[in-house]
Amino acid sequence: MPKVYLSPSLQEYNPYVDGGNEEYYMNLIADAMQPYLEASGIEVDRNRPDMTLSQAITDSNQANPDLHLAIHSNAAPPNAAGRYTGADIYYYPTSTAGKRFAEILQDNYKKVYPDPSDVDIIPTTTLAEVRRTKAPSALIEVAYHDNPEEAQWIRDNINNIARNLSQSVAQYFGVPFVEP
C-alpha cells in the first residue's frame, strides 16, 4: 500500500484577509483529503498543528512515506498585499520523482483553479519541506490568502481542492482514484 505524508501549513500566525488563518484552512483541506486517499488504498500520515516545521519534517522522515505533500496558501509581500493571484507548486530541482509529482499536480490543479494559466511549477532549494524530506515531495500554494477573491475561493472550494490533490496523489502512485 503506498503511503503519503500530508503536511498542511503550521502557520497559524499567517492570517487570511477576511478572517481565519493558513493553518486552519490547509488543515481543512488535509482533513477532506484523507477519505479520498484511504478509499483509493493510500495510507496517510500527517503532521499535527502543534508541531514545528522541523518536527513535521522529522516526523515525515521517520514515517518513511513514499511521497510528501505540503499544503499551503500564499501571501504577497506587504507592499503588494492583495494584488497577486495564482497557484505555485514547488519541488526540489534534482528530484526526478518530485518534479514528476509537481507536474501531475500542475496538470490536475489547472482543472479546478479559476485561471489555469496561473498555475506554475517552480524548482527550489530554499523550502525546507522539499529540501529536507527524504521522500519525493512537492509544496503547493493553492492560492493567495491575502487577496479577498482568492481567499474566498479557497473557503468555497475546500473539498474541490482536496479531491483534486487526492486525484494527483493517486495518479502519482498509479492507483485508481476511488470516491469514498
PDB file of C-alpha atoms in Angstrom:
ATOM      1  CA  MET A   1       0.000   0.000   0.000  1.00  0.00           C
ATOM      2  CA  PRO A   2       1.557   3.351  -0.988  1.00  0.00           C
ATOM      3  CA  LYS A   3       1.901   5.936   1.752  1.00  0.00           C
ATOM      4  CA  VAL A   4       1.693   9.733   1.589  1.00  0.00           C
ATOM      5  CA  TYR A   5       2.602  12.226   4.289  1.00  0.00           C
ATOM      6  CA  LEU A   6       0.298  15.241   4.280  1.00  0.00           C
ATOM      7  CA  SER A   7       1.801  18.377   5.757  1.00  0.00           C
ATOM      8  CA  PRO A   8      -0.768  21.172   5.924  1.00  0.00           C
ATOM      9  CA  SER A   9       0.656  24.560   6.895  1.00  0.00           C
ATOM     10  CA  LEU A  10       1.656  25.097  10.518  1.00  0.00           C
ATOM     11  CA  GLN A  11       1.351  28.874  10.115  1.00  0.00           C
ATOM     12  CA  GLU A  12      -1.489  29.875  12.430  1.00  0.00           C
ATOM     13  CA  TYR A  13       0.154  33.317  12.567  1.00  0.00           C
ATOM     14  CA  ASN A  14      -0.492  33.800   8.832  1.00  0.00           C
ATOM     15  CA  PRO A  15      -3.939  35.462   8.672  1.00  0.00           C
ATOM     16  CA  TYR A  16      -6.468  35.315   5.865  1.00  0.00           C
ATOM     17  CA  VAL A  17      -7.693  38.678   4.619  1.00  0.00           C
ATOM     18  CA  ASP A  18     -11.265  38.149   5.871  1.00  0.00           C
ATOM     19  CA  GLY A  19     -10.588  36.038   8.972  1.00  0.00           C
ATOM     20  CA  GLY A  20      -9.112  32.686   9.794  1.00  0.00           C
ATOM     21  CA  ASN A  21      -5.540  31.644   9.087  1.00  0.00           C
ATOM     22  CA  GLU A  22      -3.445  29.486   6.810  1.00  0.00           C
ATOM     23  CA  GLU A  23      -3.032  26.628   9.284  1.00  0.00           C
ATOM     24  CA  TYR A  24      -6.809  26.354   9.806  1.00  0.00           C
ATOM     25  CA  TYR A  25      -7.794  26.253   6.126  1.00  0.00           C
ATOM     26  CA  MET A  26      -4.949  23.998   4.993  1.00  0.00           C
ATOM     27  CA  ASN A  27      -5.872  21.507   7.730  1.00  0.00           C
ATOM     28  CA  LEU A  28      -9.444  21.533   6.414  1.00  0.00           C
ATOM     29  CA  ILE A  29      -8.068  20.542   3.016  1.00  0.00           C
ATOM     30  CA  ALA A  30      -5.923  17.760   4.525  1.00  0.00           C
ATOM     31  CA  ASP A  31      -8.917  16.555   6.585  1.00  0.00           C
ATOM     32  CA  ALA A  32     -11.002  16.379   3.411  1.00  0.00           C
ATOM     33  CA  MET A  33      -8.237  14.531   1.538  1.00  0.00           C
ATOM     34  CA  GLN A  34      -7.960  11.615   3.945  1.00  0.00           C
ATOM     35  CA  PRO A  35     -11.204   9.828   2.980  1.00  0.00           C
ATOM     36  CA  TYR A  36     -10.354  10.096  -0.742  1.00  0.00           C
ATOM     37  CA  LEU A  37      -6.842   8.774  -0.228  1.00  0.00           C
ATOM     38  CA  GLU A  38      -7.893   5.944   2.073  1.00  0.00           C
ATOM     39  CA  ALA A  39     -10.706   4.907  -0.302  1.00  0.00           C
ATOM     40  CA  SER A  40      -8.067   4.785  -3.048  1.00  0.00           C
ATOM     41  CA  GLY A  41      -5.919   2.414  -0.975  1.00  0.00           C
ATOM     42  CA  ILE A  42      -3.335   5.022   0.027  1.00  0.00           C
ATOM     43  CA  GLU A  43      -2.072   5.090   3.608  1.00  0.00           C
ATOM     44  CA  VAL A  44      -1.977   8.577   5.141  1.00  0.00           C
ATOM     45  CA  ASP A  45       0.338  10.034   7.765  1.00  0.00           C
ATOM     46  CA  ARG A  46       0.303  13.732   8.566  1.00  0.00           C
ATOM     47  CA  ASN A  47       1.639  16.470  10.756  1.00  0.00           C
ATOM     48  CA  ARG A  48      -0.213  17.984  13.713  1.00  0.00           C
ATOM     49  CA  PRO A  49      -0.914  21.691  14.273  1.00  0.00           C
ATOM     50  CA  ASP A  50       1.158  21.662  17.484  1.00  0.00           C
ATOM     51  CA  MET A  51       4.328  20.672  15.593  1.00  0.00           C
ATOM     52  CA  THR A  52       7.096  22.955  14.411  1.00  0.00           C
ATOM     53  CA  LEU A  53       8.222  22.706  10.807  1.00  0.00           C
ATOM     54  CA  SER A  54      11.367  20.823  11.868  1.00  0.00           C
ATOM     55  CA  GLN A  55       9.252  18.374  13.861  1.00  0.00           C
ATOM     56  CA  ALA A  56       6.948  17.810  10.888  1.00  0.00           C
ATOM     57  CA  ILE A  57       9.906  17.112   8.596  1.00  0.00           C
ATOM     58  CA  THR A  58      11.413  14.708  11.152  1.00  0.00           C
ATOM     59  CA  ASP A  59       8.014  13.023  11.569  1.00  0.00           C
ATOM     60  CA  SER A  60       7.690  12.611   7.815  1.00  0.00           C
ATOM     61  CA  ASN A  61      11.172  11.160   7.518  1.00  0.00           C
ATOM     62  CA  GLN A  62      10.509   8.736  10.399  1.00  0.00           C
ATOM     63  CA  ALA A  63       7.183   7.671   8.860  1.00  0.00           C
ATOM     64  CA  ASN A  64       9.088   6.730   5.692  1.00  0.00           C
ATOM     65  CA  PRO A  65       6.327   7.676   3.243  1.00  0.00           C
ATOM     66  CA  ASP A  66       6.537   7.174  -0.493  1.00  0.00           C
ATOM     67  CA  LEU A  67       5.527  10.806  -1.069  1.00  0.00           C
ATOM     68  CA  HIS A  68       5.387  14.063   0.943  1.00  0.00           C
ATOM     69  CA  LEU A  69       2.827  16.763   0.116  1.00  0.00           C
ATOM     70  CA  ALA A  70       2.998  20.151   1.832  1.00  0.00           C
ATOM     71  CA  ILE A  71      -0.233  22.147   1.507  1.00  0.00           C
ATOM     72  CA  HIS A  72      -0.082  25.935   1.861  1.00  0.00           C
ATOM     73  CA  SER A  73      -1.726  29.152   0.750  1.00  0.00           C
ATOM     74  CA  ASN A  74       0.310  32.145  -0.293  1.00  0.00           C
ATOM     75  CA  ALA A  75       0.670  35.827   0.606  1.00  0.00           C
ATOM     76  CA  ALA A  76       2.246  38.628  -1.375  1.00  0.00           C
ATOM     77  CA  PRO A  77       4.960  40.844   0.075  1.00  0.00           C
ATOM     78  CA  PRO A  78       3.461  43.596   2.282  1.00  0.00           C
ATOM     79  CA  ASN A  79       3.858  46.284  -0.405  1.00  0.00           C
ATOM     80  CA  ALA A  80       1.775  44.174  -2.831  1.00  0.00           C
ATOM     81  CA  ALA A  81      -0.690  42.588  -0.400  1.00  0.00           C
ATOM     82  CA  GLY A  82      -3.929  41.535  -2.045  1.00  0.00           C
ATOM     83  CA  ARG A  83      -2.716  42.073  -5.593  1.00  0.00           C
ATOM     84  CA  TYR A  84      -1.289  38.666  -6.521  1.00  0.00           C
ATOM     85  CA  THR A  85      -3.133  35.615  -7.804  1.00  0.00           C
ATOM     86  CA  GLY A  86      -2.093  32.131  -8.735  1.00  0.00           C
ATOM     87  CA  ALA A  87      -1.063  28.741  -7.510  1.00  0.00           C
ATOM     88  CA  ASP A  88       2.586  27.767  -7.213  1.00  0.00           C
ATOM     89  CA  ILE A  89       3.908  24.228  -6.907  1.00  0.00           C
ATOM     90  CA  TYR A  90       7.477  23.762  -5.679  1.00  0.00           C
ATOM     91  CA  TYR A  91       9.805  20.776  -5.966  1.00  0.00           C
ATOM     92  CA  TYR A  92      13.500  20.111  -5.376  1.00  0.00           C
ATOM     93  CA  PRO A  93      15.335  20.551  -8.708  1.00  0.00           C
ATOM     94  CA  THR A  94      17.364  17.306  -8.579  1.00  0.00           C
ATOM     95  CA  SER A  95      14.377  15.153  -7.596  1.00  0.00           C
ATOM     96  CA  THR A  96      13.051  13.487 -10.733  1.00  0.00           C
ATOM     97  CA  ALA A  97      10.145  11.973  -8.790  1.00  0.00           C
ATOM     98  CA  GLY A  98       9.397  15.290  -7.057  1.00  0.00           C
ATOM     99  CA  LYS A  99       9.306  17.049 -10.428  1.00  0.00           C
ATOM    100  CA  ARG A 100       7.019  14.351 -11.856  1.00  0.00           C
ATOM    101  CA  PHE A 101       4.661  14.810  -8.899  1.00  0.00           C
ATOM    102  CA  ALA A 102       4.760  18.614  -9.304  1.00  0.00           C
ATOM    103  CA  GLU A 103       3.857  18.224 -12.986  1.00  0.00           C
ATOM    104  CA  ILE A 104       0.935  15.926 -12.120  1.00  0.00           C
ATOM    105  CA  LEU A 105      -0.258  18.437  -9.505  1.00  0.00           C
ATOM    106  CA  GLN A 106       0.008  21.277 -12.019  1.00  0.00           C
ATOM    107  CA  ASP A 107      -1.856  19.440 -14.787  1.00  0.00           C
ATOM    108  CA  ASN A 108      -4.686  18.446 -12.456  1.00  0.00           C
ATOM    109  CA  TYR A 109      -4.895  21.693 -10.476  1.00  0.00           C
ATOM    110  CA  LYS A 110      -5.475  23.619 -13.701  1.00  0.00           C
ATOM    111  CA  LYS A 111      -8.847  21.829 -13.827  1.00  0.00           C
ATOM    112  CA  VAL A 112     -10.090  23.452 -10.588  1.00  0.00           C
ATOM    113  CA  TYR A 113      -8.154  26.716 -10.232  1.00  0.00           C
ATOM    114  CA  PRO A 114     -10.054  29.676 -11.766  1.00  0.00           C
ATOM    115  CA  ASP A 115      -7.203  30.677 -14.143  1.00  0.00           C
ATOM    116  CA  PRO A 116      -5.395  27.582 -15.421  1.00  0.00           C
ATOM    117  CA  SER A 117      -2.653  29.734 -16.975  1.00  0.00           C
ATOM    118  CA  ASP A 118      -1.765  30.953 -13.459  1.00  0.00           C
ATOM    119  CA  VAL A 119      -0.715  27.531 -12.082  1.00  0.00           C
ATOM    120  CA  ASP A 120       3.080  27.275 -12.096  1.00  0.00           C
ATOM    121  CA  ILE A 121       5.708  24.751 -11.050  1.00  0.00           C
ATOM    122  CA  ILE A 122       8.927  26.126  -9.609  1.00  0.00           C
ATOM    123  CA  PRO A 123      12.140  24.325  -8.680  1.00  0.00           C
ATOM    124  CA  THR A 124      13.578  25.482  -5.345  1.00  0.00           C
ATOM    125  CA  THR A 125      16.396  24.644  -2.978  1.00  0.00           C
ATOM    126  CA  THR A 126      15.213  27.009  -0.233  1.00  0.00           C
ATOM    127  CA  LEU A 127      11.962  25.471   1.029  1.00  0.00           C
ATOM    128  CA  ALA A 128      12.686  23.025   3.842  1.00  0.00           C
ATOM    129  CA  GLU A 129       9.791  20.695   3.057  1.00  0.00           C
ATOM    130  CA  VAL A 130      11.155  19.903  -0.377  1.00  0.00           C
ATOM    131  CA  ARG A 131      14.820  20.110   0.625  1.00  0.00           C
ATOM    132  CA  ARG A 132      14.887  18.132   3.887  1.00  0.00           C
ATOM    133  CA  THR A 133      12.261  15.434   3.373  1.00  0.00           C
ATOM    134  CA  LYS A 134      13.569  12.025   2.336  1.00  0.00           C
ATOM    135  CA  ALA A 135      10.527  11.139   0.255  1.00  0.00           C
ATOM    136  CA  PRO A 136       9.872  12.745  -3.113  1.00  0.00           C
ATOM    137  CA  SER A 137       7.976  15.913  -2.304  1.00  0.00           C
ATOM    138  CA  ALA A 138       6.098  18.935  -3.533  1.00  0.00           C
ATOM    139  CA  LEU A 139       4.726  22.009  -1.819  1.00  0.00           C
ATOM    140  CA  ILE A 140       1.614  23.597  -3.262  1.00  0.00           C
ATOM    141  CA  GLU A 141       0.499  27.161  -2.584  1.00  0.00           C
ATOM    142  CA  VAL A 142      -3.174  26.699  -3.504  1.00  0.00           C
ATOM    143  CA  ALA A 143      -3.945  30.439  -3.937  1.00  0.00           C
ATOM    144  CA  TYR A 144      -3.247  33.838  -2.317  1.00  0.00           C
ATOM    145  CA  HIS A 145      -4.980  34.208   1.050  1.00  0.00           C
ATOM    146  CA  ASP A 146      -4.281  37.964   1.245  1.00  0.00           C
ATOM    147  CA  ASN A 147      -6.331  38.530  -1.919  1.00  0.00           C
ATOM    148  CA  PRO A 148     -10.050  38.706  -0.975  1.00  0.00           C
ATOM    149  CA  GLU A 149     -11.271  36.861  -4.094  1.00  0.00           C
ATOM    150  CA  GLU A 150      -8.665  34.116  -3.780  1.00  0.00           C
ATOM    151  CA  ALA A 151      -9.244  33.703  -0.022  1.00  0.00           C
ATOM    152  CA  GLN A 152     -12.957  33.292  -0.684  1.00  0.00           C
ATOM    153  CA  TRP A 153     -12.256  30.843  -3.496  1.00  0.00           C
ATOM    154  CA  ILE A 154     -10.222  28.705  -1.073  1.00  0.00           C
ATOM    155  CA  ARG A 155     -13.047  28.777   1.501  1.00  0.00           C
ATOM    156  CA  ASP A 156     -15.646  27.868  -1.135  1.00  0.00           C
ATOM    157  CA  ASN A 157     -13.556  25.050  -2.626  1.00  0.00           C
ATOM    158  CA  ILE A 158     -12.057  23.113   0.304  1.00  0.00           C
ATOM    159  CA  ASN A 159     -13.479  19.802  -0.919  1.00  0.00           C
ATOM    160  CA  ASN A 160     -12.782  20.505  -4.609  1.00  0.00           C
ATOM    161  CA  ILE A 161      -9.139  21.272  -3.785  1.00  0.00           C
ATOM    162  CA  ALA A 162      -8.890  18.190  -1.542  1.00  0.00           C
ATOM    163  CA  ARG A 163     -10.412  15.922  -4.183  1.00  0.00           C
ATOM    164  CA  ASN A 164      -8.127  17.326  -6.874  1.00  0.00           C
ATOM    165  CA  LEU A 165      -4.968  16.952  -4.774  1.00  0.00           C
ATOM    166  CA  SER A 166      -6.036  13.416  -3.849  1.00  0.00           C
ATOM    167  CA  GLN A 167      -6.501  12.553  -7.523  1.00  0.00           C
ATOM    168  CA  SER A 168      -2.948  13.760  -8.145  1.00  0.00           C
ATOM    169  CA  VAL A 169      -1.562  11.583  -5.348  1.00  0.00           C
ATOM    170  CA  ALA A 170      -3.430   8.554  -6.725  1.00  0.00           C
ATOM    171  CA  GLN A 171      -2.171   9.315 -10.233  1.00  0.00           C
ATOM    172  CA  TYR A 172       1.408   9.627  -8.964  1.00  0.00           C
ATOM    173  CA  PHE A 173       1.127   6.196  -7.323  1.00  0.00           C
ATOM    174  CA  GLY A 174      -0.596   4.712 -10.383  1.00  0.00           C
ATOM    175  CA  VAL A 175      -3.622   3.571  -8.404  1.00  0.00           C
ATOM    176  CA  PRO A 176      -7.279   4.128  -9.300  1.00  0.00           C
ATOM    177  CA  PHE A 177      -8.878   7.148  -7.670  1.00  0.00           C
ATOM    178  CA  VAL A 178     -11.888   5.999  -5.656  1.00  0.00           C
ATOM    179  CA  GLU A 179     -14.650   8.198  -4.258  1.00  0.00           C
ATOM    180  CA  PRO A 180     -15.231   7.484  -0.546  1.00  0.00           C
TER     181      PRO A 180
END
